Amino acid sequence: MKPITAVVFGVGVMGQDMTRLLLERGVSIVGAVARSPEKVGRDLGRVAGVGRDLGVLISSDADKLLAGLGADVAVIAVDSYLDSHAEHIATCVRHGLNVVTIAEEAFHPWGTAPETAARLDALARQHGVTIYGGGHQDIFWAGIGGLLMGASHRVDEVRWRTDFNPEGLSRELLLEMGIGCDPSELPVDDGQARPPSFGIAAVDAVAAHLGLPRGTVSVHSEPVIGTEPIYSAALRREVPPGQIVGVRDTVRRDEGPGEPLLEFTMIGSISALEPGDSWQVIGKPGFKLSSRYTPGHDQVTGQAVNRIPDVLAAAPGWAAFDSLPPLRYRRTFSRP
């Protein structure tokens, strides 16, 4: 069978990691897009630390690169929010590429960016390709809980939590979270000073998996204040005590008649030493499950890349989490 062909869109830490993983899976990388002048024009293999040339020069002009390229899929790693990279997705779709983006909001965007999601969904259907927002959220913010609830007689409440360290992600994300600011400079208490919480997408995805309507979703945000100096490599400076080192979001979907309560707590802090997730399903029977993983981003890129065969086999449009099969490990990829 012919190998899957891919374009890497964004060649930062995540894009470089996915480059290496795609090659390990037997995917043929035929293009790369970045905006950094230090990377544009260089060979992707050298930038991504592969140790050899791939014959793929990084371009800053996506339209020019993709025209007539005929690639199967683009893996996008440029931002966490949909509106800030929607046009990148649209460009890939117009050139006939399926898209997997690691943007957390893109996991289930209909509650926070409904107009953008609807526009891109229609565009994908028009061009016969599929869009999916995959990454850490796929398993740890929805998949594990969905499997646990599959053993339930009755589900009354679902409470889950994630602790993550955003330090290895991007400087832009830290700034969006207010990290390194004085609390008085960023009034996040009402949840309005930042873009929508990633937790909304996770709660909406779990609700959809349970066959529930979106319902009323509330977000309470509060800063995590540092108690000791912490050096941030992303910010390239030390964050002193008393400044913001993270954000705690509590996203809650209140239960309707006969419906379970859903509550997701997200704590992203550069002081987090043990990233992980925990789930509690309250009902008959009850379940508790927690996970820990090595600090870093491997679990993000692994889930995104391992989703590619499912996305290529899915119906055109924006694929929802509950429309795809459970994520699984594949040692090699080929076209479906």
Short mmCIF file of C-alpha atoms in Angstrom, two decimals, residues 5-330:
data_model
loop_
_atom_site.label_atom_id
_atom_site.label_comp_id
_atom_site.label_asym_id
_atom_site.label_seq_id
_atom_site.Cartn_x
_atom_site.Cartn_y
_atom_site.Cartn_z
CA THR A 5 1.79 11.75 2.84
CA ALA A 6 1.80 14.61 5.33
CA VAL A 7 2.60 18.28 5.76
CA VAL A 8 3.85 19.61 9.09
CA PHE A 9 2.27 22.99 9.80
CA GLY A 10 4.21 24.69 12.59
CA VAL A 11 7.74 23.57 13.34
CA GLY A 12 8.09 24.44 17.01
CA VAL A 13 8.62 21.91 19.77
CA MET A 14 5.39 20.04 18.97
CA GLY A 15 5.84 20.12 15.21
CA GLN A 16 9.39 18.86 15.49
CA ASP A 17 8.29 16.01 17.74
CA MET A 18 5.50 15.05 15.34
CA THR A 19 7.98 15.14 12.45
CA ARG A 20 10.09 12.48 14.11
CA LEU A 21 7.04 10.41 15.04
CA LEU A 22 5.57 10.57 11.54
CA LEU A 23 8.82 9.28 10.09
CA GLU A 24 8.85 6.42 12.61
CA ARG A 25 5.33 5.49 11.49
CA GLY A 26 6.38 5.29 7.84
CA VAL A 27 4.60 8.51 6.84
CA SER A 28 6.16 10.42 3.95
CA ILE A 29 6.55 14.10 4.85
CA VAL A 30 6.25 16.19 1.69
CA GLY A 31 6.05 19.72 3.08
CA ALA A 32 6.50 21.95 6.11
CA VAL A 33 5.25 25.43 6.98
CA ALA A 34 6.59 27.84 9.59
CA ARG A 35 6.80 31.57 10.13
CA SER A 36 10.12 31.86 11.97
CA PRO A 37 12.83 33.45 9.80
CA GLU A 38 15.34 31.19 11.54
CA LYS A 39 13.58 28.10 10.17
CA VAL A 40 12.18 29.12 6.79
CA GLY A 41 14.35 27.85 3.96
CA ARG A 42 16.08 25.22 6.08
CA ASP A 43 15.62 21.47 5.72
CA LEU A 44 12.94 20.10 8.05
CA GLY A 45 15.11 17.14 9.03
CA ARG A 46 17.82 19.42 10.42
CA VAL A 47 15.38 21.67 12.26
CA ALA A 48 13.50 18.72 13.77
CA GLY A 49 16.67 17.01 14.94
CA VAL A 50 16.34 13.99 12.68
CA GLY A 51 20.06 14.13 11.98
CA ARG A 52 19.76 14.15 8.20
CA ASP A 53 18.19 16.09 5.36
CA LEU A 54 14.67 15.06 4.37
CA GLY A 55 14.64 17.06 1.16
CA VAL A 56 11.79 19.14 2.60
CA LEU A 57 12.53 22.86 2.81
CA ILE A 58 10.42 24.78 5.31
CA SER A 59 8.19 27.34 3.61
CA SER A 60 6.42 30.44 4.90
CA ASP A 61 3.87 30.43 2.04
CA ALA A 62 1.31 27.70 2.69
CA ASP A 63 -0.77 28.43 -0.41
CA LYS A 64 2.22 28.20 -2.70
CA LEU A 65 3.52 25.05 -1.03
CA LEU A 66 0.22 23.18 -0.98
CA ALA A 67 -0.89 24.02 -4.52
CA GLY A 68 -0.90 20.76 -6.43
CA LEU A 69 1.02 18.94 -3.70
CA GLY A 70 -1.71 16.32 -3.21
CA ALA A 71 -0.80 15.47 0.39
CA ASP A 72 -3.15 13.36 2.52
CA VAL A 73 -3.02 15.21 5.83
CA ALA A 74 -1.68 18.28 7.60
CA VAL A 75 -0.68 18.09 11.25
CA ILE A 76 -1.02 21.57 12.72
CA ALA A 77 0.78 22.74 15.84
CA VAL A 78 0.58 26.52 15.95
CA ASP A 79 -1.86 27.55 18.70
CA SER A 80 -4.29 26.30 21.32
CA TYR A 81 -7.31 28.33 20.19
CA LEU A 82 -9.35 27.86 17.06
CA ASP A 83 -9.90 31.43 15.88
CA SER A 84 -6.17 32.20 15.87
CA HIS A 85 -5.37 29.46 13.36
CA ALA A 86 -8.69 28.86 11.61
CA GLU A 87 -7.31 30.27 8.37
CA HIS A 88 -4.42 27.80 8.48
CA ILE A 89 -6.98 25.00 8.68
CA ALA A 90 -9.01 26.55 5.85
CA THR A 91 -5.91 26.81 3.65
CA CYS A 92 -5.14 23.12 4.12
CA VAL A 93 -8.75 22.12 3.49
CA ARG A 94 -9.02 24.19 0.30
CA HIS A 95 -5.99 22.30 -1.02
CA GLY A 96 -7.63 18.95 -0.27
CA LEU A 97 -5.77 18.01 2.92
CA ASN A 98 -7.32 16.36 5.94
CA VAL A 99 -6.32 18.13 9.14
CA VAL A 100 -5.30 17.05 12.63
CA THR A 101 -4.66 20.02 14.91
CA ILE A 102 -3.45 19.76 18.49
CA ALA A 103 -5.36 22.91 19.50
CA GLU A 104 -7.24 22.09 22.68
CA GLU A 105 -10.28 24.19 21.77
CA ALA A 106 -10.55 22.32 18.45
CA PHE A 107 -11.35 19.09 20.30
CA HIS A 108 -15.02 20.14 20.55
CA PRO A 109 -15.32 23.74 19.33
CA TRP A 110 -19.08 24.10 18.88
CA GLY A 111 -19.64 25.67 22.31
CA THR A 112 -16.88 28.29 22.17
CA ALA A 113 -16.39 29.03 18.46
CA PRO A 114 -19.61 27.84 16.79
CA GLU A 115 -19.50 30.12 13.75
CA THR A 116 -15.88 29.29 12.93
CA ALA A 117 -16.46 25.59 13.48
CA ALA A 118 -19.56 25.62 11.26
CA ARG A 119 -17.71 27.48 8.49
CA LEU A 120 -14.79 25.06 8.54
CA ASP A 121 -17.08 22.04 8.77
CA ALA A 122 -18.94 23.17 5.64
CA LEU A 123 -15.65 23.83 3.84
CA ALA A 124 -14.34 20.38 4.73
CA ARG A 125 -17.52 18.71 3.48
CA GLN A 126 -17.25 20.70 0.25
CA HIS A 127 -13.70 19.45 -0.33
CA GLY A 128 -14.31 15.91 0.91
CA VAL A 129 -11.82 16.01 3.81
CA THR A 130 -11.95 15.71 7.58
CA ILE A 131 -10.84 18.00 10.43
CA TYR A 132 -10.10 16.79 13.96
CA GLY A 133 -8.75 18.42 17.10
CA GLY A 134 -6.65 15.75 18.81
CA GLY A 135 -3.87 15.61 21.34
CA HIS A 136 -3.72 15.27 25.12
CA GLN A 137 -7.45 15.88 25.36
CA ASP A 138 -8.34 12.81 23.28
CA ILE A 139 -7.60 10.18 25.93
CA PHE A 140 -7.00 12.04 29.15
CA TRP A 141 -9.83 14.60 29.02
CA ALA A 142 -12.52 12.39 27.51
CA GLY A 143 -11.53 8.90 26.38
CA ILE A 144 -10.65 7.41 29.77
CA GLY A 145 -13.84 8.71 31.34
CA GLY A 146 -15.92 7.38 28.48
CA LEU A 147 -14.47 3.89 28.97
CA LEU A 148 -15.04 3.99 32.74
CA MET A 149 -18.66 4.99 32.32
CA GLY A 150 -19.15 2.08 29.96
CA ALA A 151 -19.06 -0.18 33.03
CA SER A 152 -21.68 1.81 34.95
CA HIS A 153 -25.24 0.85 35.79
CA ARG A 154 -25.99 4.48 36.57
CA VAL A 155 -23.94 7.69 36.41
CA ASP A 156 -24.88 10.49 38.84
CA GLU A 157 -21.78 12.69 38.74
CA VAL A 158 -18.52 12.79 36.80
CA ARG A 159 -15.66 14.83 38.22
CA TRP A 160 -12.28 14.87 36.58
CA ARG A 161 -9.12 16.92 36.91
CA THR A 162 -5.94 17.60 34.99
CA ASP A 163 -2.69 19.03 36.31
CA PHE A 164 -0.28 20.16 33.62
CA ASN A 165 2.85 22.24 33.31
CA PRO A 166 2.59 24.59 30.31
CA GLU A 167 6.29 25.40 30.43
CA GLY A 168 7.19 23.09 27.54
CA LEU A 169 4.35 24.21 25.28
CA SER A 170 4.75 27.78 24.04
CA ARG A 171 5.58 31.25 25.30
CA GLU A 172 2.34 32.51 23.77
CA LEU A 173 0.27 30.12 25.86
CA LEU A 174 1.99 31.22 29.07
CA LEU A 175 1.28 34.85 28.26
CA GLU A 176 -2.38 34.05 27.49
CA MET A 177 -2.60 32.41 30.91
CA GLY A 178 -1.13 35.51 32.56
CA ILE A 179 1.92 33.66 33.86
CA GLY A 180 4.57 36.07 35.07
CA CYS A 181 2.06 38.88 35.68
CA ASP A 182 1.06 40.52 38.92
CA PRO A 183 -2.45 39.36 39.97
CA SER A 184 -3.68 42.95 39.79
CA GLU A 185 -2.73 43.11 36.10
CA LEU A 186 -4.88 40.16 35.06
CA PRO A 187 -8.33 39.93 36.66
CA VAL A 188 -9.07 36.32 35.72
CA ASP A 189 -11.65 35.71 38.46
CA ASP A 190 -14.59 36.14 36.10
CA GLY A 191 -13.01 34.05 33.34
CA GLN A 192 -13.35 36.92 30.88
CA ALA A 193 -9.76 38.16 30.76
CA ARG A 194 -8.55 35.15 28.81
CA PRO A 195 -9.82 33.22 25.79
CA PRO A 196 -12.38 30.48 26.57
CA SER A 197 -11.21 27.73 28.90
CA PHE A 198 -10.04 24.54 27.21
CA GLY A 199 -12.22 22.76 29.78
CA ILE A 200 -15.39 23.82 27.99
CA ALA A 201 -14.45 21.70 24.99
CA ALA A 202 -13.72 18.72 27.26
CA VAL A 203 -17.01 18.99 29.17
CA ASP A 204 -18.98 19.41 25.95
CA ALA A 205 -17.24 16.38 24.43
CA VAL A 206 -18.07 14.19 27.43
CA ALA A 207 -21.67 15.42 27.41
CA ALA A 208 -21.96 14.56 23.72
CA HIS A 209 -20.41 11.13 24.38
CA LEU A 210 -23.15 10.53 26.98
CA GLY A 211 -25.83 11.65 24.54
CA LEU A 212 -26.60 14.80 26.54
CA PRO A 213 -27.41 18.24 25.15
CA ARG A 214 -24.80 20.91 25.82
CA GLY A 215 -26.76 22.40 28.73
CA THR A 216 -25.62 25.26 30.94
CA VAL A 217 -21.86 25.46 31.31
CA SER A 218 -20.18 27.78 33.82
CA VAL A 219 -16.50 28.58 34.27
CA HIS A 220 -14.79 29.80 37.41
CA SER A 221 -11.19 30.91 36.98
CA GLU A 222 -8.62 31.91 39.55
CA PRO A 223 -4.88 32.52 39.35
CA VAL A 224 -2.31 30.25 40.94
CA ILE A 225 0.11 32.49 42.83
CA GLY A 226 3.74 31.50 43.23
CA THR A 227 5.17 31.10 46.70
CA GLU A 228 8.83 30.82 45.66
CA PRO A 229 10.94 31.93 42.69
CA ILE A 230 10.45 29.78 39.59
CA TYR A 231 12.54 30.12 36.47
CA SER A 232 10.54 29.93 33.24
CA ALA A 233 12.54 28.88 30.20
CA ALA A 234 9.64 29.89 27.95
CA LEU A 235 9.54 33.42 29.38
CA ARG A 236 13.35 33.47 29.71
CA ARG A 237 13.19 34.90 33.21
CA GLU A 238 12.47 34.13 36.82
CA VAL A 239 8.91 34.53 38.07
CA PRO A 240 9.16 35.90 41.62
CA PRO A 241 6.86 34.98 44.54
CA GLY A 242 3.53 36.76 44.44
CA GLN A 243 3.19 36.68 40.66
CA ILE A 244 0.93 34.38 38.66
CA VAL A 245 2.44 30.97 37.89
CA GLY A 246 -0.72 29.36 36.51
CA VAL A 247 -4.49 29.27 36.30
CA ARG A 248 -7.11 27.02 37.86
CA ASP A 249 -10.34 26.66 35.86
CA THR A 250 -13.40 24.81 37.11
CA VAL A 251 -15.84 24.07 34.30
CA ARG A 252 -19.25 22.76 35.34
CA ARG A 253 -22.24 21.52 33.41
CA ASP A 254 -25.21 21.51 35.74
CA GLU A 255 -27.39 18.45 35.55
CA GLY A 256 -30.87 18.54 34.07
CA PRO A 257 -33.63 16.15 35.15
CA GLY A 258 -32.16 12.66 35.19
CA GLU A 259 -28.78 13.89 33.89
CA PRO A 260 -25.39 13.55 35.59
CA LEU A 261 -23.43 16.55 36.80
CA LEU A 262 -20.17 17.07 34.90
CA GLU A 263 -17.30 19.02 36.48
CA PHE A 264 -13.79 19.37 35.10
CA THR A 265 -10.97 21.12 36.96
CA MET A 266 -7.89 22.24 35.04
CA ILE A 267 -4.77 23.43 36.81
CA GLY A 268 -2.02 24.62 34.53
CA SER A 269 1.01 25.86 36.43
CA ILE A 270 4.75 26.11 35.86
CA SER A 271 5.09 24.89 39.45
CA ALA A 272 3.42 21.55 38.64
CA LEU A 273 5.93 18.77 39.24
CA GLU A 274 3.69 15.73 38.67
CA PRO A 275 1.47 16.23 35.61
CA GLY A 276 -1.45 13.86 35.48
CA ASP A 277 -5.19 13.35 35.35
CA SER A 278 -7.79 11.82 37.64
CA TRP A 279 -11.38 10.69 37.15
CA GLN A 280 -14.18 10.01 39.61
CA VAL A 281 -17.43 8.53 38.40
CA ILE A 282 -20.10 8.66 41.10
CA GLY A 283 -23.00 6.28 40.61
CA LYS A 284 -23.51 2.54 40.59
CA PRO A 285 -20.84 1.34 40.78
CA GLY A 286 -18.42 4.19 41.49
CA PHE A 287 -14.95 4.44 39.95
CA LYS A 288 -11.74 6.33 40.61
CA LEU A 289 -8.77 6.38 38.30
CA SER A 290 -5.63 8.49 38.19
CA SER A 291 -2.70 8.64 35.81
CA ARG A 292 0.76 10.17 35.82
CA TYR A 293 3.08 10.69 32.89
CA THR A 294 6.57 12.00 32.28
CA PRO A 295 6.61 15.81 32.20
CA GLY A 296 6.75 16.96 28.62
CA HIS A 297 4.68 16.78 25.49
CA ASP A 298 5.09 13.23 24.22
CA GLN A 299 1.54 12.27 25.20
CA VAL A 300 0.20 15.22 23.17
CA THR A 301 2.02 14.44 19.94
CA GLY A 302 1.56 10.68 20.28
CA GLN A 303 -2.21 10.98 20.46
CA ALA A 304 -2.38 13.44 17.57
CA VAL A 305 -0.26 11.32 15.23
CA ASN A 306 -1.94 8.05 16.21
CA ARG A 307 -5.29 9.60 15.21
CA ILE A 308 -4.29 10.10 11.58
CA PRO A 309 -5.62 6.75 10.24
CA ASP A 310 -8.97 7.33 11.98
CA VAL A 311 -9.25 10.83 10.54
CA LEU A 312 -8.44 9.63 7.01
CA ALA A 313 -11.16 6.97 7.32
CA ALA A 314 -13.78 9.34 8.78
CA ALA A 315 -16.63 11.03 6.93
CA PRO A 316 -15.90 14.51 5.53
CA GLY A 317 -16.47 17.44 7.86
CA TRP A 318 -15.42 18.26 11.39
CA ALA A 319 -15.16 14.95 13.26
CA ALA A 320 -16.39 14.93 16.86
CA PHE A 321 -14.65 12.81 19.47
CA ASP A 322 -17.63 10.48 19.89
CA SER A 323 -17.75 9.82 16.14
CA LEU A 324 -14.31 8.18 16.08
CA PRO A 325 -13.26 4.78 17.44
CA PRO A 326 -11.20 4.55 20.64
CA LEU A 327 -7.67 5.74 20.04
CA ARG A 328 -5.13 2.94 19.62
CA TYR A 329 -1.44 2.47 19.03
CA ARG A 330 -0.26 1.62 15.55
#
